[in-house]
Structure formats: structure tokens, C-alpha cells
Amino acid sequence: MKGATEEPRDALQSRPVGLTTVEALARADRGLANVDTTRRRTDGEVIRANALTFFNLGLGSLILILFVLAIVDTDIGHFQDGVFVGIVVVANVAIATYQELRATRKLRELAALATPRATVVRDGQEIAIPAEQVVQGDLIHLERGHQVVADGPVVSGVAEIDESLLTGESDPSPKTQGEALLSGSFCTSGSCHYVAERVGAEAYAVQLAAEARSLVRRLSPLQLRFKRLVRVLLVATAVLGAMLLISFNVEDRGLAEAIKATTATIATIVPEGLILAVTVAFAIGAVRVSRARALVQDITAVEALNYVDVVCLDKTGTLTANELTLRSMHWAPGAEADASWLAAFAAAMAGESKTTATLAEALAGMSHGAQPEGSVSFSSERRWSALRLRLGEERRTFLLGAPEILLSLAEDGRVDDTMLTAYEESVASGFRAVVFAEIESLPEVGEALSRPRPLALISFTDVLRSEVDGAFAMMADLGIEPKLISGDNPETVLALATQVGITLKGGAISGTELERLEDDAFAAAVEGHSVFGRVTPAQKAQIVARLKGNGHFVAMVGDGANDVRALHAADVAVAMVSGTETARAVSGIVLLDDSFEALIKGTKEAKTVVGNVTRLSKLFITKSLYAYLIIVATNMLGLDFPFLPRQGSLTSLLTLGIPTVFISMSVPPPDAGRDFTHSVMRFALPASLSLAAAGISVDLFTQGLLGRSVEETRTLVSLTIGITGILYMVEVLGFEGFQRVSVRNLTRPVLTTVLGGLLLTAFALTLYTSWLRRFFDFTEMGPGQWAIVLPAVLAALAGQFYLSRYWPRIIDWLTARPSDDEAERGRVWRQ
């Protein structure tokens, strides 16, 4: 089939011949080849960033000193202390490094160009070469289905270019001589020659890929809280560690004791295990979210889903399945007999667009077999296509195009009123419509149409995703507001949303209108509108950034290279699995079935992560606070350090390490994650004060009053801490949020109690197994020792119970707040 858009032979002969092979090689040697030279993050940089932190360096130095002392003093105890502390540090570094290495290597493997070959003109001949071998100045022949591999202007020919993945514009754009092509776009029809002006790192697609490869560090709200908390604890611990070093040396208690005390202080107070525990909780949450068919690439995105209150998404791929279905055909009077010509037209032009493909499928079997003789391809500028068909000796020419063009050009009186009414109804309902018309002869490119005769108005419906209604209903229940951002006409998007039955609180606005707004007006427009059409990639990112500036926590759903900037800017980046690798690479979550509903279901699943992290934080913060209080108090009272690093590591393993796994895997009560900071501190402050008081009392009574050995004192303090910590775990994991409603609700408290019993048994075995007791430097336990420990444990539990429940009354009593009967009255108190 010969198209009317093809170039004449003299134009082909006058075309430039391109570079010679020698010229191309010379330019490649000068670094002008289409090779991506943008810098990538190395494995070494990732390892250094995770390993060489302030905390790791400080604690690592103390561990090394303990190893040296173990050799100098020939004391294996120093080595054991260093090993137990080092295990936790190494575990944290290993997990964090693995996660980042995995993500960085994925991004490093990103290919900027989907099509690896290009047709270039070398020595006057066309040859196909890998895209990386294209050099600056190469003349490239672009045909239908080919990808633009470098940026540059068209020098001859006409081609329709699909730039949807770059700009978001769904309609192909015609490119003629002098107009620029961008790498990463595709030719959908026609052919042209263009010159590669910007190659390699300067090309648009490579710049997008480089931007995608830059690892986005998105800290979730909980991580930001932990970062601030750890910073405060590090400063407090550093001050306390320095004080201990000075105190031990002033009292001439030896460098080894000073180092051990400082190491135990840092390892006990800083909740480094909490970071590991949160990572485990995030990972298990990622598995839960994946059940909704949402692949989690960045586990922090799971927790971040809990805070999302705005979701930005495109029409195509979210509301619609990017498919069409034939809705209706409204024939002009007497024209229905031409249905077989329409079927032949659709069959011949089926590969041109989704519209003709849908029509060809719907009318399959109706064609009478007419064959094409000439055509004019569809152009978004012309907004119509033409085809001349021959059936035997009969030749007829038909058009298929936009109703507003073909109906307006029709001869007066040749347009049926009912057809106009049907068109108006289609526009109001958001349906796509085209007109099938006949014309006297095949028009030339650029020639005005001569009064076409409309035969039929054909309307199409976008195939809507079946889960859209449910997804938007869930969003309403969760308090999440949708913002539709599209490259299509804003009114079309709004009409489609209405067609789906989605109620949006704001109206529609175009990118052109947004461009004219100042900052305050822009912020108000972004807040007040729900549909944004004809939006550029830069504007998408601006909308996301402005929503964040307005106080929202924003998720962005994208599928193309044009979404990369907005995905970078969002708090949670989500990509469709069918989208470009560039979009998937920068996203924390990938929707495996391209189902927007999966994201909303994942958001509901993610609630368990915050609940479990809250429960973990209660235990870890309690441990940090009581340890700090005990260490400060014993040092002020002139007592020996209350426990060794290895003893602290054992109690942490039993009270935190093992329970962490069970907490992360369990389903928390519905309100477990509500008001995170208040919930954590309401438990941690009373629990830590009570346990610190109990531990200090045991230390003071045993070492200060009874004059027992420091080894026995450390054993009793460790037991008090360990047993109480296990019982705290049973309370948090098993009984918080417990309701006596049914036998089924007994499962969690019963299983948690059994776990607590097993941990207590493990602690007892450590004490009563001789080689384990010697390894941890515990002393033997008798009735007298248990008579000190058990009352201390009961006192700690009672203190936590009363402090947590009567905290306001206690504060009122401590601050001498008057009761109702004692309230001040009279004129003087009001002055």
C-alpha cells in the first residue's frame, strides 16, 4: 500500500549522505558516541556509607580496644564482651548494606533505551548498528516502530512521534523538517531522517535514566523520629561515656574496666537493635503488602503508606485499562448499507491506532473484501485519516476522524440532526467519538478537505478497570484524596471520572492555566482542584512538591519516563509493572497487575507495620531509659558497674531480640499504632523508672549494704532486668488491647505467656548450666539470692502498673496542684 505521506523520489535523492565510516570512528574516539557516561554509585561507596557511621566507628573502636586488652591481659572475658557487642553492630550494618546494594545494582543495570539498534546512513548506505555506536552528527533513518535513540532535528520526511512516555501526551505528534526529536520517543507512522545532535550523557533519555539511577533516600516518618531520638541518645551516651572514662581513671580502677563500662553503656543505651527490629517489621510488612499484588522494592515505603492522604495518578492505566470498546454507531439516513465499506476500511487501517483496531475487531466478518489503493495516515494536527478502497471496478474514498473537523467541513444540509445530537451526548458523557465519511478523491498532504459526506458517528468507551469503584471507595474510607494528573484534556478526564461514578471534590484545570499562577495562587489551585490536564513532566513534579508543601503526605503513581521527576518528588513512589523501567527503577512499590486497587489494599495491610513498630519501640525505649538511669545512679553512688557487656547482650536477646521476631510476625490490636509518640512514652517512662529503681535498689542493697562481691551483684541486677523485661514483653505483646469477648481472643495472651515462660526457662538454664554460667560470668543462685531478685521484680511490675495508670495524679501531687476542695478562690487569686 502506497501512502500519500511518502516522499517523492527527488526528495530522497537530495537527502544528505551522512557521515563516512572514518568520520564516525574519529568522533567515537573523541568521546562523541551515544554511550552513557553518567556517574554511577559504586559498591564501595554504598558499603562505606553504611559502615562508617559515627555510632559504628565509636563502638567499633571500643570493641577493638577490648580485643587488644584480651591479648595483653590474657583475659578471654574482654574478648567475649567485644564479640557480643560486635554481633549486633555487624548485623545492623550487613542488613542495611545488603538492602542498599541490591537497590543500587538494580538501578545501575537500568537501560536508558529500550531499542538497542538504529539505522544510520554511513558512506551513503543505510546500516543497522547498536544504539551505543551512534555518534554525534550521524544521519539516522527513523521508520514506523523505531525508537528515537538520540536528540536532534528532522532533516527530511514526515513522521508521527509518540512522546507519551516523555510528555504524557497520549496523541502522536507530527514532526516535519526542522522540528526536534527526543530520545526515548517512538515513531508510530511515516518515516523521516534526523541528525543526532545530542548523544550519550546529553541525550534526553540518558538524562532521565541517570536521574532514575540516583538512589532516592526516602525516610519514613518513623525513621525520622528514630533519627532524632538516636541523635539525642548518642549525645547523652557520649557525655556519660566520657564521664565514666574520667571517673574510672581518677579512681584508678583500670583501663580495662573503664573500656568495658563505656562499651556496655553505649551498647545498652543506644537502641541499635531497634533499627534492626524495625527492618524486620518492615520486611514482614512488605510480604503482607505483596499479597495484594504490590511488589515492595523499598521496605520503608510500607510504613510510609500509613501516612498517605493524597494519591496522584494518571487516567490511563489506573481508571482505564488503556483499551477501547465499541459503544454505538449512528448512521445517517440510508447510509447503513455502507457498513461493509466501513469494515473494509477498519481492516485495512487496523494497525494505525487503537480506535481502528477496536473497530476492526468489532466489525470482523462484515467486510466485503475491498482492497486499499492509497492512504493518508492519521495526524494529530489533521485529526483524520483517509483511505481509497477498490471493490472490482468500484472505487470509493473514505475518511475517519474527529467529529468537530469532519462535521464542520460537511456540506450544508448533509449532516443529520440526530447525528449532531448523538455527538453532543457523547462529549457530555466523556465518550470518544469519530465520524466515518466519504469524499470524492484521496486528498494530498496539506490539501484542504472538499466537503466530506458524513455516513456514521461511531462512539467508543474506554475500558474501565473493574476494581476502580472498590479502590475509590476504600480511599474514601481511609481518608485519601485522589488527584488525577494527565496529559489529556482536563475536561475529558473529568467526564471519564464522572462516567465511572467517582465524585471528586474539586474541578479541572489545565497546565497552561497553572503556568500563569503565582506561588500562593498555584498552591491554592493545587489544593482546590482534583483533575489536572495537559500537564508537563515538570509540572507534575511541581504539583507533587506543592501538595507536600501544603502539608500532605503524597503518593505518586506513574508508568512513563515523564513521571520520573514526580516519582522522585513524592513521599511514596508507585509504578505500574507495564510501565517503563525508568519509572519502575525509582519506585518503592510496583503494582504487578497494574491494579491501582492493589495499592489501596496494601495501604490497609501496612497498618500492621506501624502497630508492630509501636510495640517494639515501647520495649526498646524502655531498655534505653532504664539502662541510662541505672548507670548514672550507680556511678553517682560510687558502686561498681552494674553489668558486663555480655550480660547486657544476653538480657537484650531474651527480652528484645527473640520477642522481636514474634512481634513482627503478629497482627497488632487495631489501635496499636495510634498516636505513636504518646503511646510509646506512656509505657516506656513508667516502665523504665520502675525497673531502674528496682535495679538500683538491688545493686545498692547487695553491694552497698550486704557488701557482696561485684560478680554476685551483677548477676542479681541482670536477673532483675531480664525477668522484668520478659514480663514487660508479655504485657505489650499479649495483653495490650486485649478484650474479654470470646475464647478466640485468648489466643494471643495465652501464646505470649507460653513464649514468656520459655524465655524464662532459657534464662534459668543459663544460670544453672555450669559452662554457660561461667561464660556469662554469673554466680551461683541460692534461696537468698532469689529472695532479693523476686521482690525487686514484683516491685518493678507494680511500679509500672501504678505509674502508667495514675501518672496524671502523681504529677499533680508532685507539682502540688490543689484538689477541688483546695482550689484557690477569691479576688486575690484572679488578679
Short mmCIF file of N, CA and C in Angstrom, two decimals, residues 8-124:
data_model
loop_
_atom_site.label_atom_id
_atom_site.label_comp_id
_atom_site.label_asym_id
_atom_site.label_seq_id
_atom_site.Cartn_x
_atom_site.Cartn_y
_atom_site.Cartn_z
N PRO A 8 8.57 12.13 -2.35
CA PRO A 8 8.88 11.92 -3.76
C PRO A 8 10.32 11.51 -3.95
N ARG A 9 10.60 10.90 -5.10
CA ARG A 9 11.94 10.35 -5.35
C ARG A 9 13.02 11.42 -5.35
N ASP A 10 12.69 12.65 -5.87
CA ASP A 10 13.73 13.68 -5.91
C ASP A 10 14.12 14.13 -4.51
N ALA A 11 13.16 14.07 -3.57
CA ALA A 11 13.49 14.41 -2.19
C ALA A 11 14.43 13.39 -1.59
N LEU A 12 14.22 12.12 -1.93
CA LEU A 12 15.11 11.08 -1.43
C LEU A 12 16.52 11.24 -1.99
N GLN A 13 16.60 11.62 -3.26
CA GLN A 13 17.92 11.76 -3.88
C GLN A 13 18.68 12.96 -3.33
N SER A 14 17.94 14.00 -2.85
CA SER A 14 18.61 15.19 -2.34
C SER A 14 18.96 15.09 -0.87
N ARG A 15 18.67 13.95 -0.28
CA ARG A 15 18.91 13.76 1.14
C ARG A 15 20.40 13.73 1.42
N PRO A 16 20.88 14.26 2.58
CA PRO A 16 22.30 14.18 2.92
C PRO A 16 22.76 12.73 3.01
N VAL A 17 24.04 12.51 2.76
CA VAL A 17 24.58 11.15 2.73
C VAL A 17 25.06 10.70 4.10
N GLY A 18 25.06 11.58 5.08
CA GLY A 18 25.51 11.19 6.40
C GLY A 18 27.02 11.19 6.52
N LEU A 19 27.53 10.55 7.57
CA LEU A 19 28.97 10.51 7.82
C LEU A 19 29.61 9.36 7.08
N THR A 20 30.93 9.46 6.94
CA THR A 20 31.70 8.31 6.45
C THR A 20 32.10 7.47 7.65
N THR A 21 32.52 6.25 7.38
CA THR A 21 32.96 5.37 8.46
C THR A 21 34.15 5.96 9.20
N VAL A 22 35.05 6.58 8.45
CA VAL A 22 36.24 7.18 9.07
C VAL A 22 35.83 8.32 10.00
N GLU A 23 34.89 9.16 9.55
CA GLU A 23 34.43 10.27 10.39
C GLU A 23 33.75 9.75 11.65
N ALA A 24 32.96 8.72 11.51
CA ALA A 24 32.25 8.16 12.67
C ALA A 24 33.24 7.61 13.70
N LEU A 25 34.27 6.89 13.23
CA LEU A 25 35.27 6.33 14.15
C LEU A 25 36.03 7.45 14.85
N ALA A 26 36.36 8.51 14.11
CA ALA A 26 37.08 9.62 14.70
C ALA A 26 36.26 10.29 15.79
N ARG A 27 34.97 10.46 15.56
CA ARG A 27 34.12 11.09 16.56
C ARG A 27 33.92 10.18 17.78
N ALA A 28 33.85 8.88 17.54
CA ALA A 28 33.76 7.94 18.66
C ALA A 28 35.01 8.03 19.53
N ASP A 29 36.20 8.16 18.89
CA ASP A 29 37.45 8.27 19.64
C ASP A 29 37.49 9.55 20.47
N ARG A 30 36.78 10.59 20.01
CA ARG A 30 36.76 11.85 20.75
C ARG A 30 35.68 11.86 21.84
N GLY A 31 35.04 10.72 22.06
CA GLY A 31 34.03 10.62 23.12
C GLY A 31 32.68 11.14 22.72
N LEU A 32 32.38 11.18 21.42
CA LEU A 32 31.11 11.71 20.94
C LEU A 32 30.14 10.59 20.56
N ALA A 33 30.34 9.39 21.11
CA ALA A 33 29.43 8.28 20.84
C ALA A 33 28.24 8.33 21.79
N ASN A 34 27.21 7.58 21.44
CA ASN A 34 25.97 7.57 22.20
C ASN A 34 26.07 6.62 23.40
N VAL A 35 27.09 6.81 24.22
CA VAL A 35 27.36 5.94 25.36
C VAL A 35 27.05 6.71 26.64
N ASP A 36 26.37 6.05 27.54
CA ASP A 36 26.00 6.67 28.81
C ASP A 36 27.24 6.75 29.71
N THR A 37 27.74 7.96 29.92
CA THR A 37 28.93 8.14 30.75
C THR A 37 28.61 8.78 32.09
N THR A 38 27.32 8.86 32.44
CA THR A 38 26.95 9.47 33.71
C THR A 38 27.47 8.60 34.86
N ARG A 39 27.84 9.26 35.93
CA ARG A 39 28.48 8.57 37.05
C ARG A 39 27.47 7.71 37.80
N ARG A 40 27.93 6.52 38.18
CA ARG A 40 27.08 5.60 38.94
C ARG A 40 27.69 5.38 40.32
N ARG A 41 26.84 5.17 41.29
CA ARG A 41 27.31 4.91 42.65
C ARG A 41 27.92 3.52 42.73
N THR A 42 29.13 3.43 43.28
CA THR A 42 29.84 2.15 43.32
C THR A 42 29.46 1.36 44.57
N ASP A 43 29.77 0.06 44.54
CA ASP A 43 29.51 -0.79 45.71
C ASP A 43 30.31 -0.30 46.91
N GLY A 44 31.55 0.13 46.66
CA GLY A 44 32.40 0.62 47.74
C GLY A 44 31.80 1.82 48.45
N GLU A 45 31.20 2.72 47.68
CA GLU A 45 30.58 3.91 48.28
C GLU A 45 29.38 3.51 49.14
N VAL A 46 28.63 2.52 48.69
CA VAL A 46 27.48 2.06 49.47
C VAL A 46 27.94 1.44 50.79
N ILE A 47 28.97 0.60 50.72
CA ILE A 47 29.48 -0.06 51.93
C ILE A 47 30.03 0.96 52.91
N ARG A 48 30.80 1.93 52.40
CA ARG A 48 31.37 2.95 53.28
C ARG A 48 30.29 3.79 53.94
N ALA A 49 29.24 4.13 53.19
CA ALA A 49 28.18 4.97 53.74
C ALA A 49 27.45 4.29 54.89
N ASN A 50 27.31 2.96 54.82
CA ASN A 50 26.60 2.23 55.87
C ASN A 50 27.50 1.82 57.03
N ALA A 51 28.76 1.57 56.75
CA ALA A 51 29.67 1.07 57.79
C ALA A 51 30.32 2.19 58.59
N LEU A 52 30.71 3.27 57.90
CA LEU A 52 31.49 4.33 58.56
C LEU A 52 30.57 5.41 59.12
N THR A 53 29.70 5.01 60.05
CA THR A 53 28.86 5.99 60.73
C THR A 53 29.49 6.35 62.07
N PHE A 54 29.02 7.44 62.64
CA PHE A 54 29.58 7.89 63.92
C PHE A 54 29.42 6.81 64.99
N PHE A 55 28.23 6.22 65.05
CA PHE A 55 27.98 5.20 66.06
C PHE A 55 28.86 3.97 65.84
N ASN A 56 28.93 3.50 64.61
CA ASN A 56 29.72 2.30 64.32
C ASN A 56 31.21 2.52 64.58
N LEU A 57 31.72 3.68 64.20
CA LEU A 57 33.14 3.96 64.41
C LEU A 57 33.47 4.04 65.90
N GLY A 58 32.61 4.72 66.66
CA GLY A 58 32.86 4.84 68.09
C GLY A 58 32.82 3.50 68.80
N LEU A 59 31.76 2.74 68.53
CA LEU A 59 31.63 1.45 69.20
C LEU A 59 32.66 0.45 68.67
N GLY A 60 32.96 0.53 67.37
CA GLY A 60 33.98 -0.35 66.80
C GLY A 60 35.35 -0.13 67.43
N SER A 61 35.67 1.14 67.71
CA SER A 61 36.96 1.44 68.34
C SER A 61 37.04 0.82 69.73
N LEU A 62 35.95 0.91 70.49
CA LEU A 62 35.94 0.32 71.83
C LEU A 62 36.04 -1.20 71.76
N ILE A 63 35.39 -1.80 70.77
CA ILE A 63 35.48 -3.26 70.62
C ILE A 63 36.92 -3.68 70.30
N LEU A 64 37.59 -2.95 69.43
CA LEU A 64 38.98 -3.26 69.10
C LEU A 64 39.88 -3.14 70.33
N ILE A 65 39.60 -2.12 71.15
CA ILE A 65 40.40 -1.96 72.38
C ILE A 65 40.20 -3.15 73.30
N LEU A 66 38.96 -3.64 73.39
CA LEU A 66 38.70 -4.83 74.21
C LEU A 66 39.47 -6.04 73.69
N PHE A 67 39.54 -6.19 72.36
CA PHE A 67 40.30 -7.30 71.78
C PHE A 67 41.79 -7.17 72.12
N VAL A 68 42.30 -5.94 72.05
CA VAL A 68 43.72 -5.73 72.40
C VAL A 68 43.96 -6.06 73.86
N LEU A 69 43.05 -5.60 74.73
CA LEU A 69 43.19 -5.90 76.16
C LEU A 69 43.10 -7.40 76.42
N ALA A 70 42.28 -8.11 75.64
CA ALA A 70 42.18 -9.57 75.81
C ALA A 70 43.52 -10.22 75.55
N ILE A 71 44.29 -9.69 74.59
CA ILE A 71 45.61 -10.24 74.27
C ILE A 71 46.64 -9.82 75.32
N VAL A 72 46.62 -8.53 75.68
CA VAL A 72 47.62 -8.01 76.62
C VAL A 72 47.43 -8.63 78.00
N ASP A 73 46.17 -8.66 78.47
CA ASP A 73 45.89 -9.18 79.82
C ASP A 73 45.64 -10.68 79.84
N THR A 74 45.69 -11.31 78.65
CA THR A 74 45.35 -12.74 78.52
C THR A 74 44.05 -13.07 79.26
N ASP A 75 43.03 -12.22 79.03
CA ASP A 75 41.72 -12.38 79.66
C ASP A 75 40.68 -12.57 78.56
N ILE A 76 40.18 -13.79 78.43
CA ILE A 76 39.20 -14.07 77.38
C ILE A 76 37.88 -13.35 77.60
N GLY A 77 37.63 -12.91 78.83
CA GLY A 77 36.40 -12.19 79.11
C GLY A 77 36.28 -10.90 78.30
N HIS A 78 37.42 -10.20 78.13
CA HIS A 78 37.39 -8.99 77.31
C HIS A 78 36.98 -9.32 75.88
N PHE A 79 37.51 -10.45 75.38
CA PHE A 79 37.18 -10.86 74.01
C PHE A 79 35.69 -11.20 73.89
N GLN A 80 35.15 -11.89 74.88
CA GLN A 80 33.74 -12.25 74.86
C GLN A 80 32.84 -11.01 74.88
N ASP A 81 33.22 -10.03 75.69
CA ASP A 81 32.43 -8.79 75.74
C ASP A 81 32.42 -8.09 74.38
N GLY A 82 33.59 -8.04 73.74
CA GLY A 82 33.69 -7.39 72.44
C GLY A 82 32.89 -8.11 71.37
N VAL A 83 32.93 -9.45 71.39
CA VAL A 83 32.22 -10.24 70.38
C VAL A 83 30.71 -10.04 70.51
N PHE A 84 30.18 -10.07 71.72
CA PHE A 84 28.73 -9.96 71.90
C PHE A 84 28.20 -8.60 71.45
N VAL A 85 28.97 -7.56 71.73
CA VAL A 85 28.55 -6.24 71.28
C VAL A 85 28.69 -6.13 69.76
N GLY A 86 29.77 -6.69 69.21
CA GLY A 86 30.04 -6.59 67.78
C GLY A 86 29.02 -7.30 66.92
N ILE A 87 28.41 -8.38 67.45
CA ILE A 87 27.44 -9.14 66.65
C ILE A 87 26.26 -8.26 66.23
N VAL A 88 25.76 -7.47 67.17
CA VAL A 88 24.62 -6.60 66.87
C VAL A 88 25.00 -5.54 65.85
N VAL A 89 26.20 -4.95 66.04
CA VAL A 89 26.66 -3.90 65.12
C VAL A 89 26.80 -4.46 63.70
N VAL A 90 27.45 -5.62 63.59
CA VAL A 90 27.67 -6.24 62.28
C VAL A 90 26.33 -6.60 61.63
N ALA A 91 25.39 -7.10 62.41
CA ALA A 91 24.07 -7.47 61.86
C ALA A 91 23.37 -6.24 61.28
N ASN A 92 23.40 -5.13 62.01
CA ASN A 92 22.77 -3.90 61.51
C ASN A 92 23.41 -3.43 60.22
N VAL A 93 24.75 -3.40 60.20
CA VAL A 93 25.46 -2.92 59.01
C VAL A 93 25.20 -3.85 57.83
N ALA A 94 25.22 -5.16 58.07
CA ALA A 94 25.04 -6.13 56.99
C ALA A 94 23.67 -5.99 56.34
N ILE A 95 22.63 -5.87 57.14
CA ILE A 95 21.27 -5.79 56.58
C ILE A 95 21.08 -4.49 55.82
N ALA A 96 21.53 -3.37 56.41
CA ALA A 96 21.36 -2.08 55.74
C ALA A 96 22.17 -2.04 54.43
N THR A 97 23.38 -2.59 54.47
CA THR A 97 24.23 -2.58 53.27
C THR A 97 23.64 -3.47 52.18
N TYR A 98 23.13 -4.63 52.57
CA TYR A 98 22.54 -5.54 51.58
C TYR A 98 21.36 -4.88 50.88
N GLN A 99 20.49 -4.24 51.66
CA GLN A 99 19.31 -3.60 51.07
C GLN A 99 19.72 -2.54 50.06
N GLU A 100 20.71 -1.70 50.43
CA GLU A 100 21.09 -0.61 49.54
C GLU A 100 21.88 -1.11 48.34
N LEU A 101 22.74 -2.11 48.55
CA LEU A 101 23.48 -2.68 47.42
C LEU A 101 22.52 -3.28 46.40
N ARG A 102 21.52 -3.97 46.89
CA ARG A 102 20.54 -4.60 45.99
C ARG A 102 19.83 -3.54 45.16
N ALA A 103 19.40 -2.46 45.81
CA ALA A 103 18.70 -1.39 45.10
C ALA A 103 19.64 -0.68 44.12
N THR A 104 20.87 -0.41 44.55
CA THR A 104 21.82 0.32 43.71
C THR A 104 22.20 -0.49 42.48
N ARG A 105 22.41 -1.78 42.64
CA ARG A 105 22.76 -2.61 41.49
C ARG A 105 21.62 -2.69 40.50
N LYS A 106 20.38 -2.73 41.00
CA LYS A 106 19.23 -2.72 40.09
C LYS A 106 19.23 -1.45 39.25
N LEU A 107 19.47 -0.34 39.92
CA LEU A 107 19.46 0.93 39.21
C LEU A 107 20.63 1.04 38.24
N ARG A 108 21.76 0.46 38.58
CA ARG A 108 22.93 0.54 37.73
C ARG A 108 22.73 -0.25 36.45
N GLU A 109 21.89 -1.27 36.53
CA GLU A 109 21.64 -2.09 35.34
C GLU A 109 20.57 -1.48 34.42
N LEU A 110 20.04 -0.35 34.83
CA LEU A 110 18.98 0.28 34.05
C LEU A 110 19.45 0.63 32.65
N ALA A 111 18.68 0.21 31.67
CA ALA A 111 18.98 0.57 30.28
C ALA A 111 18.13 1.76 29.88
N ALA A 112 18.78 2.81 29.40
CA ALA A 112 18.05 4.02 29.05
C ALA A 112 17.21 3.82 27.80
N LEU A 113 17.68 3.02 26.89
CA LEU A 113 16.98 2.87 25.60
C LEU A 113 16.43 1.46 25.48
N ALA A 114 15.15 1.37 25.12
CA ALA A 114 14.52 0.06 25.00
C ALA A 114 14.91 -0.63 23.70
N THR A 115 15.16 0.14 22.63
CA THR A 115 15.54 -0.44 21.34
C THR A 115 17.05 -0.35 21.18
N PRO A 116 17.74 -1.46 21.04
CA PRO A 116 19.20 -1.42 21.07
C PRO A 116 19.85 -1.08 19.73
N ARG A 117 19.06 -0.93 18.63
CA ARG A 117 19.68 -0.70 17.33
C ARG A 117 19.06 0.51 16.64
N ALA A 118 19.84 1.11 15.74
CA ALA A 118 19.38 2.26 14.96
C ALA A 118 19.87 2.10 13.53
N THR A 119 19.12 2.65 12.60
CA THR A 119 19.51 2.62 11.18
C THR A 119 20.16 3.95 10.83
N VAL A 120 21.47 3.94 10.55
CA VAL A 120 22.20 5.17 10.24
C VAL A 120 22.68 5.14 8.79
N VAL A 121 22.96 6.31 8.27
CA VAL A 121 23.49 6.42 6.91
C VAL A 121 25.00 6.64 7.01
N ARG A 122 25.75 5.64 6.60
CA ARG A 122 27.22 5.72 6.60
C ARG A 122 27.73 5.45 5.19
N ASP A 123 28.57 6.32 4.70
CA ASP A 123 29.13 6.18 3.34
C ASP A 123 28.01 6.10 2.30
N GLY A 124 26.90 6.80 2.58
CA GLY A 124 25.80 6.81 1.63
C GLY A 124 24.91 5.60 1.69
#
